mmCIF file of C-alpha atoms in Angstrom:
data_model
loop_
_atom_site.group_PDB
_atom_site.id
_atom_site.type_symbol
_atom_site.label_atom_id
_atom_site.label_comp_id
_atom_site.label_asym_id
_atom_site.label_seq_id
_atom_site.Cartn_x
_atom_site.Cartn_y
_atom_site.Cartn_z
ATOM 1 C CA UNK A 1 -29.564 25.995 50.801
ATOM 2 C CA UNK A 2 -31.923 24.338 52.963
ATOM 3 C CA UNK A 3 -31.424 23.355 56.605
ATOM 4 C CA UNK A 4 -31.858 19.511 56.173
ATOM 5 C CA UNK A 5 -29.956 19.611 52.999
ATOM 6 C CA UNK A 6 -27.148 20.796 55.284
ATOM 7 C CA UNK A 7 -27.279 19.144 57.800
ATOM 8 C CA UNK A 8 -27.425 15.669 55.391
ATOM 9 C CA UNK A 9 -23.998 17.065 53.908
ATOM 10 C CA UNK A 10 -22.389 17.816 56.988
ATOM 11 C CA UNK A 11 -23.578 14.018 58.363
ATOM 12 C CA UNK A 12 -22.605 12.354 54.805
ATOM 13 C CA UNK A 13 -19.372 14.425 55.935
ATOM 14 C CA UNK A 14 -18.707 12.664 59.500
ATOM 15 C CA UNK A 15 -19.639 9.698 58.186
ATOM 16 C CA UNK A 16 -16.908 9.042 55.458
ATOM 17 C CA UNK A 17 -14.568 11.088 58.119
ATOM 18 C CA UNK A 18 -15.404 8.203 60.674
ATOM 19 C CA UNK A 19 -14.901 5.605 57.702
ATOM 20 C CA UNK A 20 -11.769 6.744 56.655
ATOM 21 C CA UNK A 21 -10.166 7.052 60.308
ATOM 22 C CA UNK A 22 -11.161 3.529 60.926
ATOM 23 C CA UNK A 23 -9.791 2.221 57.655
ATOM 24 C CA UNK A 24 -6.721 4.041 58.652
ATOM 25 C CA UNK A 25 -6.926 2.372 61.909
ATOM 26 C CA UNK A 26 -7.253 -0.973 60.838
ATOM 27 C CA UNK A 27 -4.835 -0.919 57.911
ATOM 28 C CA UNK A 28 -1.853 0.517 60.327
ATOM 29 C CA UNK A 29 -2.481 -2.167 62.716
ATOM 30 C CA UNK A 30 -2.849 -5.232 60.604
ATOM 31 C CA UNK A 31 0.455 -3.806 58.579
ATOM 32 C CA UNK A 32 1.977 -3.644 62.094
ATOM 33 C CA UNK A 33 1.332 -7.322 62.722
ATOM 34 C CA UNK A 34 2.243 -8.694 59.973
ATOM 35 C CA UNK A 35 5.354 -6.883 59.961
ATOM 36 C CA UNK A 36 6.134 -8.150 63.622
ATOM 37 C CA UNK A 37 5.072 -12.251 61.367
ATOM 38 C CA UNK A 38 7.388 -11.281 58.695
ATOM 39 C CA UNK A 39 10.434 -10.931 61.169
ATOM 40 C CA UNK A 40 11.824 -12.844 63.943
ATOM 41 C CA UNK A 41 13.227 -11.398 67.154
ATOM 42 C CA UNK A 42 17.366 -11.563 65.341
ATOM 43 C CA UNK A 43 16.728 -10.202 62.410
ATOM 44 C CA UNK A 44 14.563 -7.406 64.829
ATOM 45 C CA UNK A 45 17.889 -6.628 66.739
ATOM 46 C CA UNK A 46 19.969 -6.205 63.526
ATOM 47 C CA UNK A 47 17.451 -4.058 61.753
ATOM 48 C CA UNK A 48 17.602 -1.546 64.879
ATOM 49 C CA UNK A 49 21.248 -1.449 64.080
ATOM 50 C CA UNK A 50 22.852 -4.207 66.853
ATOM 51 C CA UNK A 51 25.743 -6.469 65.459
ATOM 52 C CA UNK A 52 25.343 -9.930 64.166
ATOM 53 C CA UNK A 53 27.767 -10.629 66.985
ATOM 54 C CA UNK A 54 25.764 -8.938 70.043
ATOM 55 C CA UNK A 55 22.587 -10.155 69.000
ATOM 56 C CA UNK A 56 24.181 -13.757 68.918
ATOM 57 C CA UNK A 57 25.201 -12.883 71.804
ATOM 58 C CA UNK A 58 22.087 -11.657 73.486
ATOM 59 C CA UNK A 59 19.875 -14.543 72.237
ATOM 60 C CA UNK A 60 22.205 -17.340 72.909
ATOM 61 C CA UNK A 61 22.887 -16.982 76.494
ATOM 62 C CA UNK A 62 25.591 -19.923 77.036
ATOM 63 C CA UNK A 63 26.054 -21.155 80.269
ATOM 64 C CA UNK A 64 29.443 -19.558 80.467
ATOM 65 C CA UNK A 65 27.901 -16.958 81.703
ATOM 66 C CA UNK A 66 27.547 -18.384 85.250
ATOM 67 C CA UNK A 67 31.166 -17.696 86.799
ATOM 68 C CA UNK A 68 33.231 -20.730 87.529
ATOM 69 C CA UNK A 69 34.137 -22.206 90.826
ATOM 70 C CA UNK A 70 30.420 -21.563 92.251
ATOM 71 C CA UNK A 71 29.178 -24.546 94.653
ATOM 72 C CA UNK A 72 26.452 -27.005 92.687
ATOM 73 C CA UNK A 73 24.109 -25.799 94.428
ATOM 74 C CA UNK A 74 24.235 -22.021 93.099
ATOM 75 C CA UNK A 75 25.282 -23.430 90.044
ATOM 76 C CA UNK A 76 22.728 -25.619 89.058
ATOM 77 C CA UNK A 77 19.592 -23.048 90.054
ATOM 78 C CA UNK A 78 21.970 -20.318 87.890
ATOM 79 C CA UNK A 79 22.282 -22.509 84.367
ATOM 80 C CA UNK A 80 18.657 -23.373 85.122
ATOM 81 C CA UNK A 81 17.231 -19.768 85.329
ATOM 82 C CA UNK A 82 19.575 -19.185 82.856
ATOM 83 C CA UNK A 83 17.713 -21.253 79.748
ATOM 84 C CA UNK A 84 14.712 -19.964 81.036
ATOM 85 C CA UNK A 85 15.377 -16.495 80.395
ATOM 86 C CA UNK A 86 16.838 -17.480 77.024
ATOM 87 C CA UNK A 87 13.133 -19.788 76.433
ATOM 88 C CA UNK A 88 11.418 -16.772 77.487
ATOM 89 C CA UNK A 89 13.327 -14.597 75.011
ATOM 90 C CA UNK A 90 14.967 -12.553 77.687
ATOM 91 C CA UNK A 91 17.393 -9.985 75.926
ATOM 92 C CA UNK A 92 18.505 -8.778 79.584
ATOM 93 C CA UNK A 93 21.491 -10.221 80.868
ATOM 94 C CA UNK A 94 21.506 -12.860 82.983
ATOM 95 C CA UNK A 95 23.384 -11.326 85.469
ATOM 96 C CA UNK A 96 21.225 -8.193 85.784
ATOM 97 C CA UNK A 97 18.000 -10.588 85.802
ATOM 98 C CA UNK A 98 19.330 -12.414 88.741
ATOM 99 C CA UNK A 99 20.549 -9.328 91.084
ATOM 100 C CA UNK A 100 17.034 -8.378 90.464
ATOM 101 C CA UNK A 101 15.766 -11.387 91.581
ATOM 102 C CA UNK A 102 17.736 -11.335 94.593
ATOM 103 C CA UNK A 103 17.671 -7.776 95.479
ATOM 104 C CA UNK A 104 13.835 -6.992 95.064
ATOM 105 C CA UNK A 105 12.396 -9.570 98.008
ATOM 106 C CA UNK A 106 15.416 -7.740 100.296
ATOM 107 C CA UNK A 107 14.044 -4.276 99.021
ATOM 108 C CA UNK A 108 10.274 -5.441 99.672
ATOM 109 C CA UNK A 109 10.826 -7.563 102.965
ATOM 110 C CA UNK A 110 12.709 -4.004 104.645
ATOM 111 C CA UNK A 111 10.191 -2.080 102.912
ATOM 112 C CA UNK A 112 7.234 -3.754 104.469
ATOM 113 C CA UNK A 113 9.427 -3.185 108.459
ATOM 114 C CA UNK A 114 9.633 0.167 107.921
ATOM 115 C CA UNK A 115 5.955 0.376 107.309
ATOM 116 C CA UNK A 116 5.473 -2.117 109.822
ATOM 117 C CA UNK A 117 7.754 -0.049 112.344
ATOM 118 C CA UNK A 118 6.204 3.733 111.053
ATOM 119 C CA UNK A 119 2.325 2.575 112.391
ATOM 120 C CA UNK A 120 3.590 1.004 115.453
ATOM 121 C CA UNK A 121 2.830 -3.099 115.019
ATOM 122 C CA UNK A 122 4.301 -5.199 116.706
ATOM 123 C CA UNK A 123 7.356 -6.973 115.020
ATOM 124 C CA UNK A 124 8.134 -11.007 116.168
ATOM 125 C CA UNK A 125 9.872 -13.652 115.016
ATOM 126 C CA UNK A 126 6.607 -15.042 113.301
ATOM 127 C CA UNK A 127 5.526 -11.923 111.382
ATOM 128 C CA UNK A 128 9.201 -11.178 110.246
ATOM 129 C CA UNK A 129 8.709 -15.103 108.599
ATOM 130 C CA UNK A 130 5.867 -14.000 107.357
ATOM 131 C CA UNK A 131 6.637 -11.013 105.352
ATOM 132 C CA UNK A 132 10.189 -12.600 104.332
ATOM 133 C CA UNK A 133 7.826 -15.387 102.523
ATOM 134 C CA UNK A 134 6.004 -12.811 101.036
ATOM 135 C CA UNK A 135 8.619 -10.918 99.983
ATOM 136 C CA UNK A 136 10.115 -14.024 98.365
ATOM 137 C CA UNK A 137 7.301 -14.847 96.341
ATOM 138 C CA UNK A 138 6.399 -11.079 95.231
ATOM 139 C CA UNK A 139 9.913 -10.475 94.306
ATOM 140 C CA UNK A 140 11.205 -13.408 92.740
ATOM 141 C CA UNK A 141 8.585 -16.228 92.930
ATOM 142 C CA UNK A 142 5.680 -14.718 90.867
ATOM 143 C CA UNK A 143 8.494 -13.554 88.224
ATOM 144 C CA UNK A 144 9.974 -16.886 87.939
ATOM 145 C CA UNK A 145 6.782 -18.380 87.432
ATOM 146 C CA UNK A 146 5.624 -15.801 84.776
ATOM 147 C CA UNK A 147 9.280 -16.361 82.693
ATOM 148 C CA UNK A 148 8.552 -20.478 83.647
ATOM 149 C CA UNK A 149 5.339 -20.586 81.688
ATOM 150 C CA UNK A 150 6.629 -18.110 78.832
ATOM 151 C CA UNK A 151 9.512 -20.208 78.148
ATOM 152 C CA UNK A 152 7.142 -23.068 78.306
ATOM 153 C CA UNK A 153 4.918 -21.232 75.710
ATOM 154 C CA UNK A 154 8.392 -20.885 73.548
ATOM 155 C CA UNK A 155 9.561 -24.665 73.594
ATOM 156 C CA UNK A 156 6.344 -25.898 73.208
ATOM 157 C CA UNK A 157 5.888 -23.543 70.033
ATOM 158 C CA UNK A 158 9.983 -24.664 69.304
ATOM 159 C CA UNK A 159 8.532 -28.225 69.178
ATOM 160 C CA UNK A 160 5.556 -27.059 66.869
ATOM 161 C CA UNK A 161 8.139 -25.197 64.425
ATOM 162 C CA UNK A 162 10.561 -27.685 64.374
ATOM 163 C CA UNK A 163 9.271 -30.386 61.485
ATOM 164 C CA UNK A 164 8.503 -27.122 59.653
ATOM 165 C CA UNK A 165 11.769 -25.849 59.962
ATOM 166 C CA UNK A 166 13.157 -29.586 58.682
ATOM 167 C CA UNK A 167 10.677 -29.568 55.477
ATOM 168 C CA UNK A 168 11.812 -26.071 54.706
ATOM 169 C CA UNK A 169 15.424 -27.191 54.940
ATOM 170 C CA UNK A 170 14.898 -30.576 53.145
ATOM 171 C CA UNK A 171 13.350 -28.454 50.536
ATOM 172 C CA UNK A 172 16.432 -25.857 49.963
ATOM 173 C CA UNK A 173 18.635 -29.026 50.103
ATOM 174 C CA UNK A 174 16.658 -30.028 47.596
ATOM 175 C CA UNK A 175 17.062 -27.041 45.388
ATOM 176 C CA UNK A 176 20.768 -27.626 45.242
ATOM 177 C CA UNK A 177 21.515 -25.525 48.022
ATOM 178 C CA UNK A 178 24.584 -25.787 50.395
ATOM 179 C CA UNK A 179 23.508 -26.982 53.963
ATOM 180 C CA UNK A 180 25.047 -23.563 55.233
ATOM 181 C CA UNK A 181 22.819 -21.637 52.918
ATOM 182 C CA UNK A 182 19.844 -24.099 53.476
ATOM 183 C CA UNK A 183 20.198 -22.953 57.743
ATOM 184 C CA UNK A 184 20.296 -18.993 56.272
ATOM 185 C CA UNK A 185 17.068 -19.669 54.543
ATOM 186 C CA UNK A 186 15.459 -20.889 58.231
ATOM 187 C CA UNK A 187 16.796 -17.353 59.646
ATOM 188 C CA UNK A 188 14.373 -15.559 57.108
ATOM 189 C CA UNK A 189 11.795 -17.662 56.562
ATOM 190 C CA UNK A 190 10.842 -18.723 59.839
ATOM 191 C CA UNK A 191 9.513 -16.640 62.993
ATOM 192 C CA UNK A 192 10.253 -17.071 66.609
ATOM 193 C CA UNK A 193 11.646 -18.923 68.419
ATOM 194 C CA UNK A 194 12.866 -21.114 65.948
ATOM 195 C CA UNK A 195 14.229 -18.264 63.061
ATOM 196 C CA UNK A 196 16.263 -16.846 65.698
ATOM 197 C CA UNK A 197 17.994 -19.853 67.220
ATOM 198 C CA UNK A 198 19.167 -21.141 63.688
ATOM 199 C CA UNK A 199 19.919 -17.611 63.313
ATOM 200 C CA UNK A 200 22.737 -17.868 66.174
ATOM 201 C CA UNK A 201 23.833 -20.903 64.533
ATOM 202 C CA UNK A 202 24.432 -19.618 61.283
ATOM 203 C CA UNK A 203 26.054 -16.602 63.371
ATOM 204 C CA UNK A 204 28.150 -19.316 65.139
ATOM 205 C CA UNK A 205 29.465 -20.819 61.863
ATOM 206 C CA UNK A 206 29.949 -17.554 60.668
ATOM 207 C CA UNK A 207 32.510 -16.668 63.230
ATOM 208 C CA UNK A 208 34.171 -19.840 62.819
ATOM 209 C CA UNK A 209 32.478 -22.597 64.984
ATOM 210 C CA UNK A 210 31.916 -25.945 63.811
ATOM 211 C CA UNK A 211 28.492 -26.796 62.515
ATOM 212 C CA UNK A 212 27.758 -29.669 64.404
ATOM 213 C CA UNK A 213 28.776 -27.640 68.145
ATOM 214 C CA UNK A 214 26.782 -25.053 67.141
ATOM 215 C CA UNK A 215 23.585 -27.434 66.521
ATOM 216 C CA UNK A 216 24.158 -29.336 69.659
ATOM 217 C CA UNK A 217 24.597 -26.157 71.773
ATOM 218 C CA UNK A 218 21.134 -25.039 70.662
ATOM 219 C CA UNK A 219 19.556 -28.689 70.993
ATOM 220 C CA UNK A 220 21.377 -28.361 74.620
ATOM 221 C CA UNK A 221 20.246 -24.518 75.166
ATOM 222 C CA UNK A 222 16.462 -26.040 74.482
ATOM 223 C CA UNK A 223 16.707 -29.272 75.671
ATOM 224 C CA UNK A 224 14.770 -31.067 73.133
ATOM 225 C CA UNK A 225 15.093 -34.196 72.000
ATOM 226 C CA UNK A 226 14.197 -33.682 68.283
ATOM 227 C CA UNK A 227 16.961 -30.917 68.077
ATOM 228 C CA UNK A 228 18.980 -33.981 69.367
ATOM 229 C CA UNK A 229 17.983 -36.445 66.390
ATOM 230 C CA UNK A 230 18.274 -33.908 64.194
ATOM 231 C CA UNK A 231 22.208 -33.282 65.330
ATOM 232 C CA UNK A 232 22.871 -36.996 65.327
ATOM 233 C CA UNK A 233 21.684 -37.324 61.958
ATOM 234 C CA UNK A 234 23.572 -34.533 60.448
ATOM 235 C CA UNK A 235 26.539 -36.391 62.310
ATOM 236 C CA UNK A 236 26.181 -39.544 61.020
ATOM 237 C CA UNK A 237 25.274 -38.336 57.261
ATOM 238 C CA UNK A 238 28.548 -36.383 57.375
ATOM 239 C CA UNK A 239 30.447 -39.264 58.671
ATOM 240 C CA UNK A 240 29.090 -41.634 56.333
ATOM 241 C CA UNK A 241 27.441 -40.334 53.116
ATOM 242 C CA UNK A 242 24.017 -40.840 52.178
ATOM 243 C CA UNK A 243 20.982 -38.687 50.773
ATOM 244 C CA UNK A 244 20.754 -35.789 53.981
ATOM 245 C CA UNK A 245 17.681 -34.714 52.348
ATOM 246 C CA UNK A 246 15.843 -38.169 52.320
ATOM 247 C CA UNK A 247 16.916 -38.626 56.270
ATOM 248 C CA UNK A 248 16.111 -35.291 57.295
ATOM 249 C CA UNK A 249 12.312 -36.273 55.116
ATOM 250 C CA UNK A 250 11.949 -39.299 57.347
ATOM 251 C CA UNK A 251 12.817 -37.728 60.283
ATOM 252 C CA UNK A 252 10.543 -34.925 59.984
ATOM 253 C CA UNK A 253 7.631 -37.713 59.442
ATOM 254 C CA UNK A 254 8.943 -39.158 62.882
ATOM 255 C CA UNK A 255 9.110 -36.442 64.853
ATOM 256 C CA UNK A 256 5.496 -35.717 63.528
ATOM 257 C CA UNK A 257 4.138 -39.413 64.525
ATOM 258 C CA UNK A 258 5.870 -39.022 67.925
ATOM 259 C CA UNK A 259 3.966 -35.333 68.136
ATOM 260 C CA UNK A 260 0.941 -36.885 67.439
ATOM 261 C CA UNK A 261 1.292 -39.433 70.381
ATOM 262 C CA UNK A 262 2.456 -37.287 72.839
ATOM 263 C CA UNK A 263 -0.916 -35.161 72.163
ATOM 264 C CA UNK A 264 -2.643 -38.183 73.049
ATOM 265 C CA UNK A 265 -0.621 -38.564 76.509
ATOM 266 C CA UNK A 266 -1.072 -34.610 77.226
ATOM 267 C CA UNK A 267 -4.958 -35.866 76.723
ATOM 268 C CA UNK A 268 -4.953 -38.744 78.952
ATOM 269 C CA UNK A 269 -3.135 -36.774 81.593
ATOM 270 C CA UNK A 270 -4.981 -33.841 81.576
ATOM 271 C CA UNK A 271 -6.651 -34.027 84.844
ATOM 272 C CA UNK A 272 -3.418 -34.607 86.754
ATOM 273 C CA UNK A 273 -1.528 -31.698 85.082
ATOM 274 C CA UNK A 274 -4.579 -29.514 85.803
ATOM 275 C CA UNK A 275 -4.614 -30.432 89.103
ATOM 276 C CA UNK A 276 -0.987 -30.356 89.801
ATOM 277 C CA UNK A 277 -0.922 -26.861 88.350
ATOM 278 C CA UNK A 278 -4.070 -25.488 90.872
ATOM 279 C CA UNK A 279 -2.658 -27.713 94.156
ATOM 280 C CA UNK A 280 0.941 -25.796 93.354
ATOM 281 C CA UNK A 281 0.022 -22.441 92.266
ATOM 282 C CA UNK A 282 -3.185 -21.536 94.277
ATOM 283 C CA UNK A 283 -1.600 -21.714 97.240
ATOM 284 C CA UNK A 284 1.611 -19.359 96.598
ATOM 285 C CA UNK A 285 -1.216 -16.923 94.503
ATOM 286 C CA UNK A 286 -3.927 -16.926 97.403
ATOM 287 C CA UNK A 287 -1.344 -16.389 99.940
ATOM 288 C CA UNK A 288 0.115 -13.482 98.343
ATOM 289 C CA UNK A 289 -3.428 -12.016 97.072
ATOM 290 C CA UNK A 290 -4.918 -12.728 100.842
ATOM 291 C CA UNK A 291 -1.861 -10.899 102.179
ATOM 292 C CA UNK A 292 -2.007 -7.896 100.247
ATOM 293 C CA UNK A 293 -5.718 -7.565 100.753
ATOM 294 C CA UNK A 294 -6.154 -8.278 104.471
ATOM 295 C CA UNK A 295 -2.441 -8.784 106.060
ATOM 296 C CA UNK A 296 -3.943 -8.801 109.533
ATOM 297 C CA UNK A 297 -5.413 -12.307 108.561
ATOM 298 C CA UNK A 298 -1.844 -13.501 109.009
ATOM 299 C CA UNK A 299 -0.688 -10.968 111.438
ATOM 300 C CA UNK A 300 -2.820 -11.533 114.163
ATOM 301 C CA UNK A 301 -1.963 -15.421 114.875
ATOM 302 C CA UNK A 302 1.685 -14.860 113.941
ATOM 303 C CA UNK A 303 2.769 -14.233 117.651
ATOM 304 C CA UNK A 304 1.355 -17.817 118.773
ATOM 305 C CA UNK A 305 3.853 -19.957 119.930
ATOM 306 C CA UNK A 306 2.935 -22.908 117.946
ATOM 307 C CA UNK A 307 3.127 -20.338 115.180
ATOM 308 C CA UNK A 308 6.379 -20.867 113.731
ATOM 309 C CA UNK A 309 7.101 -24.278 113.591
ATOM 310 C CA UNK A 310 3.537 -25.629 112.437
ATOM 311 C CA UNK A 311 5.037 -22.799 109.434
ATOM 312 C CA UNK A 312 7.547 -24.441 109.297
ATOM 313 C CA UNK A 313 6.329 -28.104 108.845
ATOM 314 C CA UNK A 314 3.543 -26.704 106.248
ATOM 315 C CA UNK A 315 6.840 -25.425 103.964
ATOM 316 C CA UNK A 316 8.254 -28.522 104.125
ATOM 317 C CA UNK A 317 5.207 -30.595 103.821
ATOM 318 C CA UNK A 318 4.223 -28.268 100.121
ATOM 319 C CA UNK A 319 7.835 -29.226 99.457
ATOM 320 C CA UNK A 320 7.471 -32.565 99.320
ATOM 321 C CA UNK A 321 4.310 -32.591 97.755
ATOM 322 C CA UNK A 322 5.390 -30.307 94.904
ATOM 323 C CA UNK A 323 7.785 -32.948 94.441
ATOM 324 C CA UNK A 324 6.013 -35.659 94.151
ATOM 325 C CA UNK A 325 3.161 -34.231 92.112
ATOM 326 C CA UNK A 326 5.826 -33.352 89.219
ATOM 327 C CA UNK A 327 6.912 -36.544 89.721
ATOM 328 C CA UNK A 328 3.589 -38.063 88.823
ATOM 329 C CA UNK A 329 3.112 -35.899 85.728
ATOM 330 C CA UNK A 330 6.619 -35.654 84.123
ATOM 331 C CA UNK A 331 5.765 -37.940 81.271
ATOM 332 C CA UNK A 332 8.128 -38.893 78.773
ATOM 333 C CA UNK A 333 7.392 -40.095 75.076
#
């Protein structure tokens, strides 16, 4: 056979080789994803062989979780980091999350002295501040913002789902389905975050909770206000009679108008939310960043006398203004 015949074959060869694998390729990974669209994050948990009950469990993260007896202030920040983690689809639990939280700025702050003490610097009152604010935001502040703007993705995504989720429903209601079986046809249908929290309601009822607790605990667990109308119309409808599917249509179509002009406020405002998010975040990120790269930036004026309290009046001066900038741009529709 002749040489360039050959080689031709043995190129025609690689070629379809090098088609094939990338077909291959391609086909596993868009089968992947659509997989990971055709399931939500409950139905995941039960397919890898967890109970109905410790998925529920998992997912629904009730504030009874928080021991009893604590002071408000623990409290509070506890129930609050609490529904973030469940908004940011944290299976860990909460408990385990928060001795994290609290243990890895103790592990980095005496990490940081050792090497501190091991090369011989000098360590005062100002530079222990300074690495026990760094530690703080390494170890817990930059998580806590990360699981912040995840569960922010979620409920703004919850919001987005939600008049979807009430057509679906009007629509099984509609078939002649029982309201129970109408909330099992969410769990299937829908994807995250919304298929998984009617999920642990229809896992509530199951296990013998009322239907209306269970909807308000995950209109309280999300703090949204549609999840709210939606509860109080159930309520009333049960209370009173009337076509649930025709309610449920018109509320959908309000929640949608009231969508629509809270777009139009998120517009308007922007410019303030922009900047409240750069005059709030830049300075925790640059610190840290500017601290890792070049500590002795910080290092070398921390011994000044004046060091320490002008520290301490810029804390409390970003305190205040963090304050009142989400003051300014917590808009309500």
């Amino acid at each position: 056979m002749n040489d360039i015949w050959l080689k031709a074959i043995i190129l025609i060869l690689v070629f379809a080789a090098v088609v094939f694998a990338v077909e291959r390729f391609v086909a596993i990974a868009v089968g992947r994803r659509m997989k990971g669209r055709a399931i939500n994050q409950r139905l995941e948990l039960i397919g890898r062989g967890v109970s109905r009950g410790d998925a529920m469990q998992m997912l629904r993260r009730r504030s009874t979780e928080v021991p009893e007896g604590l002071p408000g202030f623990i409290a509070g920040p506890a129930i609050r980091i609490e529904k973030t983690l469940m908004a940011a689809g944290v299976t860990a639990q909460t408990g385990k999350v928060m001795l994290a939280l609290l243990v890895a700025p103790v592990v980095l702050f005496l990490l940081v002295l050792l090497l501190m003490a091991a090369t011989g610097s000098v360590i005062g009152g100002g530079r222990v501040l300074l690495i026990a604010t760094f530690a703080l935001i390494i170890g817990a502040g930059i998580p806590m913002l990360f699981f912040q703007a995840k569960a922010a993705r979620m409920r703004k995504k919850m919001q987005d789902q939600f008049p979807v989720a009430l057509d679906v429903f009007v629509r099984g209601l509609r078939a002649g389905h029982p309201i129970a079986a109408a909330l099992d046809l969410l769990t299937v249908e829908m994807p995250d975050p919304i298929g998984s929290q009617f999920g642990i309601v229809v896992d509530e009822v199951t296990y013998g909770a009322d239907l209306r607790d269970a909807l308000t605990g995950m209109a309280d667990r999300w703090d949204l206000d549609d999840m709210r109308m939606f509860v109080v119309s159930l309520s009333v409808q049960n209370e009173t009679g009337g076509n649930l599917a025709e309610i449920l249509e018109n509320l959908s179509t309000v929640i949608r108008e009231r969508a629509s002009m809270m777009l139009k406020v998120r517009a308007l405002s922007s410019e303030g939310r922009m900047t409240a998010a750069m005059l709030t975040g830049l300075p925790v990120i640059a610190f840290a960043m500017l601290f890792l790269g070049n500590p002795a930036f910080y290092l070398d004026v921390a011994d000044d006398p004046a060091f320490v309290p002008g520290y301490a009046v810029l804390l409390i001066l970003y305190a205040i203004g963090f304050y009142a900038i989400r003051r300014m741009i917590d808009l309500k529709v």
